[in-house]
mmCIF file of C-alpha atoms in Angstrom:
data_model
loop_
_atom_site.group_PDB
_atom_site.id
_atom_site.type_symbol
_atom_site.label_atom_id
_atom_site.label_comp_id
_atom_site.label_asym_id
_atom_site.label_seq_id
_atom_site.Cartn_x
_atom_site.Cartn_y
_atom_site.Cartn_z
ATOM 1 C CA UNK A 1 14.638 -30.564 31.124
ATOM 2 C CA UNK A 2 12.038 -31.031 33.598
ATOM 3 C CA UNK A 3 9.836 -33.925 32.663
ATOM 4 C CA UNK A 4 13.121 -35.711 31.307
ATOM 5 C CA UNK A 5 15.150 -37.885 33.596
ATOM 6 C CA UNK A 6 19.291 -37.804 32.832
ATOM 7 C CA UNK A 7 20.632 -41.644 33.557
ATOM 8 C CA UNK A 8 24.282 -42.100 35.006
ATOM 9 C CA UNK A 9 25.353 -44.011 32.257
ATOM 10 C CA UNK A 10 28.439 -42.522 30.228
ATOM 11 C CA UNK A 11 28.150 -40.576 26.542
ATOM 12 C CA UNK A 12 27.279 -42.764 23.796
ATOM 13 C CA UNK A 13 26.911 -42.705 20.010
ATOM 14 C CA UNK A 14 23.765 -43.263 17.957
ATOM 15 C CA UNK A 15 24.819 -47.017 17.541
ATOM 16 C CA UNK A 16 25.921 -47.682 21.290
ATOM 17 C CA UNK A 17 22.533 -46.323 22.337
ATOM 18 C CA UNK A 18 20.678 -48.495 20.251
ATOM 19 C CA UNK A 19 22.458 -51.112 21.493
ATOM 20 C CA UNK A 20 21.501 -50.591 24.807
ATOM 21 C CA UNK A 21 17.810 -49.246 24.488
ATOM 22 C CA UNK A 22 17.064 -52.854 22.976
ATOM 23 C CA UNK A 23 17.671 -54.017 26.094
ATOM 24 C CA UNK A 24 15.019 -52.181 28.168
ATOM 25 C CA UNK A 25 11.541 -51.346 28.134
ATOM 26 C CA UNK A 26 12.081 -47.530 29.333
ATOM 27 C CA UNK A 27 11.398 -44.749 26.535
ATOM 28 C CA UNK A 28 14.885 -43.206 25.969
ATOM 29 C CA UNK A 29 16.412 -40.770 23.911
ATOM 30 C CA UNK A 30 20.137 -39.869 23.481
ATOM 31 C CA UNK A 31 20.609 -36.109 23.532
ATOM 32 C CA UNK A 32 24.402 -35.213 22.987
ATOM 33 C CA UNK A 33 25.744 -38.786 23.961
ATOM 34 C CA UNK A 34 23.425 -38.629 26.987
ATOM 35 C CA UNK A 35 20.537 -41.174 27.550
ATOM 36 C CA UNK A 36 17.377 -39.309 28.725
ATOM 37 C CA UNK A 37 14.703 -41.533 30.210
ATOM 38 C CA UNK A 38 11.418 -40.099 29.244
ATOM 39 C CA UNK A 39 8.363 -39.652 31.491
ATOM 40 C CA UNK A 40 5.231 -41.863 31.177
ATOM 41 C CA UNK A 41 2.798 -40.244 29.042
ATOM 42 C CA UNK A 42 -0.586 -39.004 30.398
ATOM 43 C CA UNK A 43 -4.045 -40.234 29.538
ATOM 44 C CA UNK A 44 -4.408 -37.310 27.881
ATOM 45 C CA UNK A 45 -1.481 -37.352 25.303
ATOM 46 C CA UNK A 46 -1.894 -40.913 24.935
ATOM 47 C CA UNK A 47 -6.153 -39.643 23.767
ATOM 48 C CA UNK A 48 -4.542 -37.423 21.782
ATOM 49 C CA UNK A 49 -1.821 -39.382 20.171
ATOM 50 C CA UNK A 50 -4.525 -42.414 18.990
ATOM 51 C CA UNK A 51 -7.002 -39.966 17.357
ATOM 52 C CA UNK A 52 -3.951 -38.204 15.610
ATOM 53 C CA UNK A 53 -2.920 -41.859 14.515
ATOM 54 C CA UNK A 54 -6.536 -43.384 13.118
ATOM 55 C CA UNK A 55 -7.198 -40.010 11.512
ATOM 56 C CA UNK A 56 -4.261 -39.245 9.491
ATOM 57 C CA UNK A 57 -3.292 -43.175 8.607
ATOM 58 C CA UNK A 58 -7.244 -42.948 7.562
ATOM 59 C CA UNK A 59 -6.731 -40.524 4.613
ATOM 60 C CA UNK A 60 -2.405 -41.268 4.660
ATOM 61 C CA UNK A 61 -2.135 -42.676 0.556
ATOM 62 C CA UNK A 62 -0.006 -45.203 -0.349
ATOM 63 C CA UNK A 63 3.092 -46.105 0.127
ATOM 64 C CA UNK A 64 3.062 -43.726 3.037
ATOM 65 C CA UNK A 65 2.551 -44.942 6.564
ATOM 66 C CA UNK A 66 2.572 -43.632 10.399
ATOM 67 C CA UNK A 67 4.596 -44.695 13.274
ATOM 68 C CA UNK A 68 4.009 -44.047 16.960
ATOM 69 C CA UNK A 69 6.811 -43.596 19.111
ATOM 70 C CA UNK A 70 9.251 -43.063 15.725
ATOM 71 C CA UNK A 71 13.209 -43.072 16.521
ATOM 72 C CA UNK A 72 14.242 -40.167 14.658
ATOM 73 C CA UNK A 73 17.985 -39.734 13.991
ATOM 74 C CA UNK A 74 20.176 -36.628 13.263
ATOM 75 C CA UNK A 75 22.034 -37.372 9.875
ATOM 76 C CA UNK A 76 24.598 -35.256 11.161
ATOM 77 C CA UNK A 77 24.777 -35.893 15.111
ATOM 78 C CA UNK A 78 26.382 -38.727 15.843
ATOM 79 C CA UNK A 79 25.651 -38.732 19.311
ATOM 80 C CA UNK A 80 21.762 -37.717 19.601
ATOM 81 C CA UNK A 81 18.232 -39.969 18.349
ATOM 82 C CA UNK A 82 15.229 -38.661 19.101
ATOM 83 C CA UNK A 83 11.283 -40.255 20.012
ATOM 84 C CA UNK A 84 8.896 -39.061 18.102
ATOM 85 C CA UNK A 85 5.048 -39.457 19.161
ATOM 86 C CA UNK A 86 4.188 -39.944 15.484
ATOM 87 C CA UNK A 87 5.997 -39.268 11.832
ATOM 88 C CA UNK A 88 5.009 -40.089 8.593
ATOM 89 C CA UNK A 89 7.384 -41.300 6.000
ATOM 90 C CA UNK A 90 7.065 -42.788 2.532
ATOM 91 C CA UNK A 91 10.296 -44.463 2.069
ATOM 92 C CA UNK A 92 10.857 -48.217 2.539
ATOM 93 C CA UNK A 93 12.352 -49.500 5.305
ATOM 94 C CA UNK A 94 13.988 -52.989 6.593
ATOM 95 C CA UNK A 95 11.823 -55.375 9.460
ATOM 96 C CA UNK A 96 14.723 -54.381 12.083
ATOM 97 C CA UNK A 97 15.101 -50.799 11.160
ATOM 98 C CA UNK A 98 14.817 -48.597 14.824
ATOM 99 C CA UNK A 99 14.877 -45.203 12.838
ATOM 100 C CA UNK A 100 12.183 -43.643 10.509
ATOM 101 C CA UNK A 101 13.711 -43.464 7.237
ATOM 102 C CA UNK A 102 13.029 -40.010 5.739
ATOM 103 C CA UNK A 103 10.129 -38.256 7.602
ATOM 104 C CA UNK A 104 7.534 -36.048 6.301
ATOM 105 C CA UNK A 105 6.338 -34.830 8.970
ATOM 106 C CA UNK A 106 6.514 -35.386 12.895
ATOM 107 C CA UNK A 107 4.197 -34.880 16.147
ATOM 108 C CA UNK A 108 5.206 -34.211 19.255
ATOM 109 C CA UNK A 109 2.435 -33.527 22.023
ATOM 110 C CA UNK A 110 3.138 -30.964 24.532
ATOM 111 C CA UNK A 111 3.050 -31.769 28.388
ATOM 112 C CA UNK A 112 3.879 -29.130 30.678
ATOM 113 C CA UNK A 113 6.728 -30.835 31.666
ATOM 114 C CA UNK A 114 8.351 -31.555 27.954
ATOM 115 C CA UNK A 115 7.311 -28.812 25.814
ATOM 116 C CA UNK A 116 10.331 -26.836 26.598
ATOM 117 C CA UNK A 117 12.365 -29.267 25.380
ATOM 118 C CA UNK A 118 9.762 -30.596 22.501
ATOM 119 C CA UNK A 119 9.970 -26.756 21.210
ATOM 120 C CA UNK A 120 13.437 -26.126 21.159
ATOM 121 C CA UNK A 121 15.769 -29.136 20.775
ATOM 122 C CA UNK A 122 13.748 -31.209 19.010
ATOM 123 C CA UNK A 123 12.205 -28.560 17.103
ATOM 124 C CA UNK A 124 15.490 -27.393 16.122
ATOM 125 C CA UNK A 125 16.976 -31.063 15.011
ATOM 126 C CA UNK A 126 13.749 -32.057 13.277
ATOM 127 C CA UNK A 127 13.993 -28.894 10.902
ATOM 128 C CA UNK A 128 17.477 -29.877 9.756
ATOM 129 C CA UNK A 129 16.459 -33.054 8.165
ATOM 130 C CA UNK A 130 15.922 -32.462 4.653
ATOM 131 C CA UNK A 131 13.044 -34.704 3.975
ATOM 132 C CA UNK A 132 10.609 -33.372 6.942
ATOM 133 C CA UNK A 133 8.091 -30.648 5.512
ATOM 134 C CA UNK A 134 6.010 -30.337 8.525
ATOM 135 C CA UNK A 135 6.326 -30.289 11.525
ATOM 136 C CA UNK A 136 2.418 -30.356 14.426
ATOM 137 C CA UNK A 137 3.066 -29.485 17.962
ATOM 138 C CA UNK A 138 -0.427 -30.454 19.542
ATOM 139 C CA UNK A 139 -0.953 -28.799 23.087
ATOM 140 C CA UNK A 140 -2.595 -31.366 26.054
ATOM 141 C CA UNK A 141 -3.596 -28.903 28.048
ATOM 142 C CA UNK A 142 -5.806 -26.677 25.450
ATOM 143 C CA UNK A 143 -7.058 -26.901 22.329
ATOM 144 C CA UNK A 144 -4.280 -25.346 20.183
ATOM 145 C CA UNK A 145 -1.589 -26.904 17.657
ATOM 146 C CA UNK A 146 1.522 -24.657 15.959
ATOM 147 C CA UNK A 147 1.949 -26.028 12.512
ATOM 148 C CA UNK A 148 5.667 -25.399 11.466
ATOM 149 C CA UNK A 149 6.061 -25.534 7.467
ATOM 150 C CA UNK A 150 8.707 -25.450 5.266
ATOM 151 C CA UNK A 151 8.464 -23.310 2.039
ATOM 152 C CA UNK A 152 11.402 -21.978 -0.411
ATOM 153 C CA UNK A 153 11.531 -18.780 1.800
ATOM 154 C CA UNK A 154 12.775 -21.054 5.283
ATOM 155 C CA UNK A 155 10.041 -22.616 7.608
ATOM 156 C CA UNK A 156 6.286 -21.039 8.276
ATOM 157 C CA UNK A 157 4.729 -21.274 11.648
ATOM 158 C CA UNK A 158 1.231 -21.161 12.023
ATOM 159 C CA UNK A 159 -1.339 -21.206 14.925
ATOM 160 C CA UNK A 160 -4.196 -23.608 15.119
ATOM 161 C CA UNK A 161 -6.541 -22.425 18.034
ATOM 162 C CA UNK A 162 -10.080 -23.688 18.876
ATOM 163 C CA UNK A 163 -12.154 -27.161 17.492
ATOM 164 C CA UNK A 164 -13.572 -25.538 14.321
ATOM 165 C CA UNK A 165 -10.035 -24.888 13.346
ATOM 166 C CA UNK A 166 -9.064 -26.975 9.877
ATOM 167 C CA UNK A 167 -5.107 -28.715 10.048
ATOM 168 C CA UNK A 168 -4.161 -29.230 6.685
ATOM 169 C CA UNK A 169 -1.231 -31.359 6.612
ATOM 170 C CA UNK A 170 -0.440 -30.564 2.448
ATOM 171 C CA UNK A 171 3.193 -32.617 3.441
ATOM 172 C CA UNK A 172 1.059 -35.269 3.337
ATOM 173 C CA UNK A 173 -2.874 -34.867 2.228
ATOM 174 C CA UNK A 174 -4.358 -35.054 5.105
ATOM 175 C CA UNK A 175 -7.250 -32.338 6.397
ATOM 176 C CA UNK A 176 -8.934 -32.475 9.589
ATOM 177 C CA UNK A 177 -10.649 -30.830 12.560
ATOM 178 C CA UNK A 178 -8.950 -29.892 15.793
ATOM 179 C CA UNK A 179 -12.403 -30.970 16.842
ATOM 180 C CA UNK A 180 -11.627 -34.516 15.678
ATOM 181 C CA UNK A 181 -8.205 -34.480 17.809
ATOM 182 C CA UNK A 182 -9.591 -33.160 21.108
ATOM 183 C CA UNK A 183 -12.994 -35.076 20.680
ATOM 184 C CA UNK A 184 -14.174 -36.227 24.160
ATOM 185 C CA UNK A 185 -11.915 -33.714 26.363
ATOM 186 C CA UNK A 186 -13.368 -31.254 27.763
ATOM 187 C CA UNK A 187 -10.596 -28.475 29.359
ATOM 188 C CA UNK A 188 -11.896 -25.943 32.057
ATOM 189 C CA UNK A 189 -11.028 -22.433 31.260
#
């Protein structure tokens, strides 16, 4: 898990973790009882990550809403809770809530350095929570998002590739431009 920094701390649940996360100002997540302190995100991501916000909450209706850096929990993993870059939900939630009550659909934007981890355990987790429908993994290196969907037949996985590409998030009726998202950076290559 290059990218993703293991602490020396012992295993912990969900609730234990919680516990101590409020105490710090370091972007964890627990992966099998283990706390994993996550990397700084780059300038890019962060570019990325603020146009995704402002254009989805834009056309988002109500009640839905966004939330950056969303703790996502396993319903059944005890000992793992996720950070999202951004989910949707529509379900109401309480003022000292720390996990996203029924997602949508969840972001995660790719580094180099997370995307193995981004695509396969969390990935994985995300697609066993009953309420998510969607699920965007947005590249920071090129223009390019894979669109996972879920339909009666199991989950679809499409390919979003240059900035005249349309993402149509039906999960939650929202259509854009990859040209929107990657507005003002400009990759060599």
């Amino acid at each position: 898990m290059s990218g993703l920094q293991q602490t020396e701390i012992p295993c912990m649940t969900v609730e234990e973790f919680l516990q101590w996360e409020s105490d710090t100002d370091i972007r964890h997540e627990l992966i099998n009882g283990h706390i994993i302190a996550m990397a700084p995100p780059s300038l890019v991501h962060g570019k990325i990550l603020a146009k995704l916000t402002v254009a989805i909450q834009r056309q988002l209706p109500p009640p839905c809403y966004v939330i950056v850096e969303a703790g996502i929990r396993l319903a059944d993993q005890a000992n793992s809770f996720y950070q999202a870059d951004l989910a949707v939900s529509c379900a109401s939630f309480e003022l000292e809530d720390r996990c996203l009550p029924e997602p949508v659909m969840i972001v995660e934007i790719l580094s180099p350095s997370t995307q193995s981890h981004d695509r396969g355990n969390k990935v994985s987790a995300y697609r066993t929570l009953s309420s998510v429908r969607e699920i965007l993994l947005v590249s920071s290196t090129h223009v390019h998002m894979e669109l996972w969907r879920r339909t009666p037949d199991g989950w679809l996985v499409m390919d979003l590739i240059g900035r005249d590409t349309r993402l149509v998030l039906e999960s939650i009726g929202v259509e854009l431009t990859l040209a929107e998202i990657y507005a003002g950076i400009d990759y060599m290559g």
